Amino acid sequence: MPTHFLLTAKARSISLREVYCMGEETAWGLFKQMRWPDTNGTPICPKCGCVESYDIATRRKHKCKACYHQYSVTSGTILASRKMSFTDLLAAIVIIINGAKGVSALQLARDLDCQHKTAFVLSHKLREAMASEIKGLDVSGTVEVDGAYFGGHIRPSNLKKNRVDRRLVQNQTGKRRVVVIARERKGRTLTTVTKTEADGVAFVSKIVRPGSVVHADEASHWDALHAKFETMRINHSEAYSFNGACTNQAESFLARLRRMVEGQHHHVSPQHLHQYAAHAAWMEDHRRLDNGSLTHRAVTLAMAHPVSRNWKGYWQR
């Protein structure tokens, strides 16, 4: 019986021991190479584009020879104004990458010996950078669509006589959301967050290319897809796959997301659920890459992403 890829040595190409043994100078050099790959790590002024600069070695910053602007490797990126060392930043990314079903901010804070707030914001900045990889993309070919509800749990009363029907709107918290997914077979996974699964029909119609074959379950709101796509339906009360119709890959992703939310994070705010869904989609799409390649990809995305409008000064607002 062949060994699963994730169980082989090829899947482990970087470790925390390696990160901390390389030292701060080497970690800084890696960030520079990923920020400025076209010049092999030679700094480029983000203000005027000049490639000539003075090195301020004591502060790990650069001063442009043309406009005298001082900048660092993270200036203008989603990691701007960071206080954490480059070694700890790289270690944090490795820890998050190694968590196949995510890593809670509390666990990350304990591993890095930092505040929970620091780990929380850093994790969300990395999720935002990961989500930027699929911004503006669409899916085609054979596409599976589905949805799953998260949050809004109402704890039942102790006494049975005091319990209410938690399915009724008046007995809900209003925080329940659904993650709608469109997953291309052997392709990318695109997600959105809506209040009901029916609201996801517009999302699917927008990001699925014409001529694609869409697989969906028997929920009535997916009937609208027949007008635009060739659609195959599967009744899960009878079979998981029948006559070529199935949504098993979409269900597989939603299972990963549910294990991430319930097993690691335990509680996810509705306003942040879309980032957790994007993180799970990114991990699912790249699950066959070794952790070194995933770390390189994540750092490159962070270095190419501008300052976050959502997470800059989050705790000061």
Coordinates of C-alpha atoms in Angstrom, one line a residue:
M1 CA 0.0 0.0 0.0
P2 CA 1.5 3.3 -1.1
T3 CA 2.4 5.9 1.7
H4 CA 0.4 9.1 1.8
F5 CA 2.4 12.1 0.7
L6 CA 2.0 13.9 4.0
L7 CA 3.5 11.0 5.8
T8 CA 6.7 11.0 3.7
A9 CA 9.9 13.0 4.3
K10 CA 9.3 15.1 1.2
A11 CA 6.4 16.8 2.9
R12 CA 8.7 18.1 5.6
S13 CA 11.2 20.6 4.1
I14 CA 11.3 23.1 6.9
S15 CA 11.0 22.9 10.7
L16 CA 11.0 25.2 13.7
R17 CA 14.4 24.0 14.7
E18 CA 15.7 25.0 11.4
V19 CA 14.1 28.4 11.6
Y20 CA 15.6 29.2 15.0
C21 CA 19.0 27.8 14.1
M22 CA 19.3 30.1 11.0
G23 CA 19.4 33.3 13.1
E24 CA 17.9 36.7 12.7
E25 CA 20.3 37.8 9.9
T26 CA 19.4 34.8 7.7
A27 CA 15.7 35.2 8.3
W28 CA 15.9 38.9 7.4
G29 CA 17.7 37.9 4.2
L30 CA 14.9 35.5 3.3
F31 CA 12.3 38.1 3.7
K32 CA 14.3 40.5 1.5
Q33 CA 14.5 37.8 -1.3
M34 CA 10.8 37.3 -1.1
R35 CA 10.0 41.0 -1.1
W36 CA 12.3 41.8 -4.0
P37 CA 12.6 38.6 -6.0
D38 CA 13.4 40.5 -9.3
T39 CA 16.6 41.9 -7.8
N40 CA 17.5 38.8 -5.7
G41 CA 16.9 40.6 -2.5
T42 CA 18.5 44.0 -3.4
P43 CA 16.2 46.7 -1.8
I44 CA 14.0 48.8 -4.0
C45 CA 12.7 52.1 -2.6
P46 CA 8.9 51.9 -2.3
K47 CA 8.6 55.6 -2.7
C48 CA 10.7 56.4 -5.9
G49 CA 11.8 52.9 -7.1
C50 CA 15.5 53.6 -6.8
V51 CA 17.6 50.4 -6.4
E52 CA 20.5 52.2 -4.7
S53 CA 20.4 52.6 -1.0
Y54 CA 22.5 52.9 2.2
D55 CA 22.2 50.1 4.7
I56 CA 21.3 51.0 8.3
A57 CA 22.6 47.7 9.7
T58 CA 21.9 48.5 13.3
R59 CA 18.1 48.9 12.5
R60 CA 17.9 46.5 9.6
K61 CA 16.6 49.4 7.4
H62 CA 17.6 51.1 4.2
K63 CA 17.9 54.7 3.1
C64 CA 17.3 55.6 -0.5
K65 CA 20.2 57.4 -2.2
A66 CA 17.8 59.3 -4.5
C67 CA 15.0 60.5 -2.2
Y68 CA 16.6 59.7 1.2
H69 CA 13.4 57.8 2.3
Q70 CA 14.1 55.3 5.0
Y71 CA 12.3 52.0 4.7
S72 CA 12.5 48.4 5.8
V73 CA 11.7 45.1 4.1
T74 CA 8.1 45.1 5.5
S75 CA 7.4 48.8 4.7
G76 CA 4.2 49.1 2.7
T77 CA 3.3 45.5 3.2
I78 CA 0.7 43.8 5.4
L79 CA 3.4 43.2 8.0
A80 CA 4.4 46.9 8.2
S81 CA 5.0 48.4 11.7
R82 CA 5.8 44.9 13.0
K83 CA 7.5 44.6 16.4
M84 CA 8.2 40.9 16.2
S85 CA 11.6 39.7 15.1
F86 CA 12.0 38.2 11.6
T87 CA 12.8 34.8 13.2
D88 CA 9.6 34.8 15.2
L89 CA 7.6 36.0 12.2
L90 CA 9.0 33.1 10.1
A91 CA 8.3 30.7 12.9
A92 CA 4.8 31.9 13.3
I93 CA 4.1 31.3 9.6
V94 CA 5.6 27.8 9.8
I95 CA 3.4 27.0 12.8
I96 CA 0.3 28.2 11.0
I97 CA 1.3 26.3 7.8
N98 CA 1.9 23.1 9.8
G99 CA -1.6 23.2 11.3
A100 CA -3.5 21.3 8.7
K101 CA -6.8 22.3 10.4
G102 CA -5.6 25.7 11.6
V103 CA -3.9 26.9 14.8
S104 CA -5.8 28.9 17.5
A105 CA -4.4 32.3 18.4
L106 CA -4.0 31.1 22.0
Q107 CA -1.8 28.2 20.9
L108 CA 0.2 30.5 18.7
A109 CA 0.7 33.0 21.5
R110 CA 2.0 30.3 23.8
D111 CA 4.4 28.9 21.1
L112 CA 5.8 32.3 20.4
D113 CA 5.6 33.7 24.0
C114 CA 3.7 36.8 22.9
Q115 CA 0.3 38.4 23.7
H116 CA -2.9 36.8 22.5
K117 CA -3.7 40.0 20.7
T118 CA -0.4 39.9 18.7
A119 CA -1.0 36.3 17.6
F120 CA -4.7 37.0 16.8
V121 CA -3.9 40.0 14.5
L122 CA -0.9 38.3 12.9
S123 CA -3.0 35.2 12.1
H124 CA -5.7 37.3 10.4
K125 CA -3.1 39.3 8.4
L126 CA -1.7 36.1 7.0
R127 CA -5.2 34.9 6.2
E128 CA -5.9 38.1 4.4
A129 CA -2.7 37.6 2.4
M130 CA -3.6 34.0 1.6
A131 CA -7.1 35.1 0.3
S132 CA -5.5 37.6 -2.0
E133 CA -4.1 34.7 -4.1
I134 CA -7.6 33.9 -5.5
K135 CA -8.9 37.5 -5.7
G136 CA -10.7 38.0 -9.0
L137 CA -10.4 34.3 -10.0
D138 CA -13.3 32.2 -11.3
V139 CA -13.8 28.5 -11.8
S140 CA -14.7 26.4 -14.8
G141 CA -15.1 22.8 -16.0
T142 CA -16.7 20.6 -13.4
V143 CA -17.7 22.6 -10.3
E144 CA -19.2 21.4 -7.1
V145 CA -21.3 23.8 -5.0
D146 CA -22.5 23.4 -1.5
G147 CA -23.0 25.3 1.8
A148 CA -22.7 24.8 5.5
Y149 CA -23.9 26.8 8.5
F150 CA -21.6 28.0 11.3
G151 CA -22.2 29.9 14.6
G152 CA -25.3 31.2 16.2
H153 CA -25.5 28.3 18.7
I154 CA -28.2 28.6 21.3
R155 CA -27.6 26.7 24.5
P156 CA -30.8 24.8 25.6
S157 CA -32.3 25.5 29.0
N158 CA -31.6 23.1 31.8
L159 CA -35.3 22.2 32.4
K160 CA -37.1 20.6 29.5
K161 CA -40.2 22.7 30.1
N162 CA -38.2 25.9 29.6
R163 CA -36.7 24.9 26.3
V164 CA -37.7 26.6 23.0
D165 CA -37.6 25.6 19.4
R166 CA -34.1 26.8 18.4
R167 CA -35.0 26.5 14.7
L168 CA -37.3 29.5 14.9
V169 CA -36.0 33.0 14.0
Q170 CA -37.2 34.6 17.2
N171 CA -35.2 32.1 19.2
Q172 CA -31.9 32.6 17.3
T173 CA -29.0 35.0 18.0
G174 CA -28.8 36.4 14.5
K175 CA -25.1 35.4 14.3
R176 CA -25.6 32.2 12.3
R177 CA -23.9 32.3 8.8
V178 CA -23.4 30.0 5.9
V179 CA -20.2 29.4 4.0
V180 CA -21.0 28.8 0.3
I181 CA -18.4 27.1 -1.7
A182 CA -17.7 26.6 -5.4
R183 CA -14.9 24.0 -5.9
E184 CA -13.5 23.2 -9.3
R185 CA -12.3 19.6 -9.6
K186 CA -8.5 19.6 -9.8
G187 CA -8.7 23.4 -9.5
R188 CA -9.3 26.2 -6.9
T189 CA -11.8 26.6 -4.1
L190 CA -13.8 29.8 -3.9
T191 CA -15.9 30.8 -0.9
T192 CA -18.2 33.4 0.4
V193 CA -20.2 34.0 3.6
T194 CA -24.0 34.7 3.4
K195 CA -26.9 34.7 5.8
T196 CA -28.6 31.8 4.0
E197 CA -27.5 29.2 1.5
A198 CA -30.0 30.6 -1.0
D199 CA -28.1 33.9 -1.1
G200 CA -25.1 32.0 -2.4
V201 CA -26.8 31.3 -5.8
A202 CA -25.8 34.8 -7.0
F203 CA -22.2 34.2 -5.9
V204 CA -22.1 30.9 -7.8
S205 CA -23.6 32.4 -11.0
K206 CA -21.0 35.2 -10.9
I207 CA -17.8 33.1 -10.4
V208 CA -18.6 30.0 -12.5
R209 CA -17.8 30.4 -16.2
P210 CA -20.5 29.7 -18.8
G211 CA -20.3 26.2 -20.2
S212 CA -19.3 24.7 -16.9
V213 CA -21.0 21.6 -15.4
V214 CA -22.3 22.3 -11.9
H215 CA -22.9 19.6 -9.3
A216 CA -25.3 20.4 -6.4
D217 CA -27.5 18.7 -3.9
E218 CA -31.3 18.7 -4.0
A219 CA -31.8 22.0 -2.1
S220 CA -34.5 23.9 -4.0
H221 CA -32.6 27.2 -4.2
W222 CA -30.0 25.5 -6.5
D223 CA -32.8 25.1 -9.1
A224 CA -32.0 28.5 -10.4
L225 CA -28.6 27.3 -11.7
H226 CA -30.3 25.1 -14.4
A227 CA -31.1 28.3 -16.4
K228 CA -27.4 29.1 -16.8
F229 CA -25.4 25.9 -16.5
E230 CA -25.6 22.2 -17.2
T231 CA -26.5 21.1 -13.7
M232 CA -26.3 17.6 -12.1
R233 CA -28.1 17.0 -8.8
I234 CA -27.5 14.4 -6.1
N235 CA -30.0 13.4 -3.3
H236 CA -27.9 12.7 -0.3
S237 CA -30.7 10.9 1.5
E238 CA -30.3 8.2 -1.2
A239 CA -26.6 8.2 -2.1
Y240 CA -23.4 10.2 -1.9
S241 CA -22.7 9.7 -5.6
F242 CA -25.1 8.5 -8.3
N243 CA -25.0 8.5 -12.1
G244 CA -21.9 10.7 -12.0
A245 CA -23.4 13.4 -9.8
C246 CA -21.7 14.1 -6.5
T247 CA -20.5 17.0 -4.3
N248 CA -17.9 14.9 -2.3
Q249 CA -15.1 17.4 -2.9
A250 CA -17.2 20.3 -1.7
E251 CA -18.2 18.3 1.3
S252 CA -14.6 17.4 2.0
F253 CA -13.6 21.1 2.2
L254 CA -16.6 21.9 4.4
A255 CA -15.6 19.0 6.7
R256 CA -12.1 20.6 7.0
L257 CA -13.5 24.0 7.8
R258 CA -15.9 22.6 10.4
R259 CA -13.0 20.7 12.1
M260 CA -11.0 23.9 12.0
V261 CA -13.8 26.0 13.6
E262 CA -15.1 23.5 16.1
G263 CA -11.8 21.7 16.9
Q264 CA -9.3 24.6 17.0
H265 CA -11.0 28.0 17.3
H266 CA -14.2 26.9 19.0
H267 CA -15.8 30.3 18.4
V268 CA -15.6 32.4 15.2
S269 CA -17.2 35.8 14.8
P270 CA -19.5 36.3 11.8
Q271 CA -17.4 39.3 10.7
H272 CA -14.2 37.1 10.5
L273 CA -15.7 33.8 9.2
H274 CA -14.9 34.7 5.6
Q275 CA -11.2 34.8 6.5
Y276 CA -11.2 31.4 8.2
A277 CA -13.0 30.0 5.1
A278 CA -10.4 31.5 2.8
H279 CA -7.6 30.1 5.0
A280 CA -9.2 26.6 4.8
A281 CA -9.6 26.9 1.1
W282 CA -5.9 27.9 0.6
M283 CA -4.8 24.9 2.7
E284 CA -7.1 22.6 0.9
D285 CA -5.9 23.7 -2.6
H286 CA -2.2 23.4 -1.7
R287 CA -2.5 20.3 0.5
R288 CA 0.0 18.3 -1.8
L289 CA 2.8 20.9 -1.3
D290 CA 5.6 20.4 1.2
N291 CA 5.6 22.8 4.2
G292 CA 8.7 24.6 3.0
S293 CA 7.0 25.5 -0.3
L294 CA 3.8 26.5 1.6
T295 CA 5.9 28.8 3.9
H296 CA 7.6 30.4 0.9
R297 CA 4.3 31.0 -0.8
A298 CA 2.7 32.5 2.3
V299 CA 5.6 34.9 2.9
T300 CA 5.7 35.9 -0.7
L301 CA 2.0 36.7 -0.6
A302 CA 2.4 38.7 2.6
M303 CA 5.3 40.7 1.1
A304 CA 3.3 41.5 -1.9
H305 CA 0.1 42.5 0.0
P306 CA -0.4 46.2 0.9
V307 CA -1.1 47.4 4.4
S308 CA -4.3 46.0 5.6
R309 CA -7.3 48.4 6.0
N310 CA -9.0 46.0 8.4
W311 CA -6.1 45.0 10.7
K312 CA -3.9 48.0 10.9
G313 CA -4.4 49.4 14.4
Y314 CA -7.1 46.9 15.0
W315 CA -6.8 47.1 18.8
Q316 CA -6.5 50.9 18.9
R317 CA -9.9 51.5 17.3

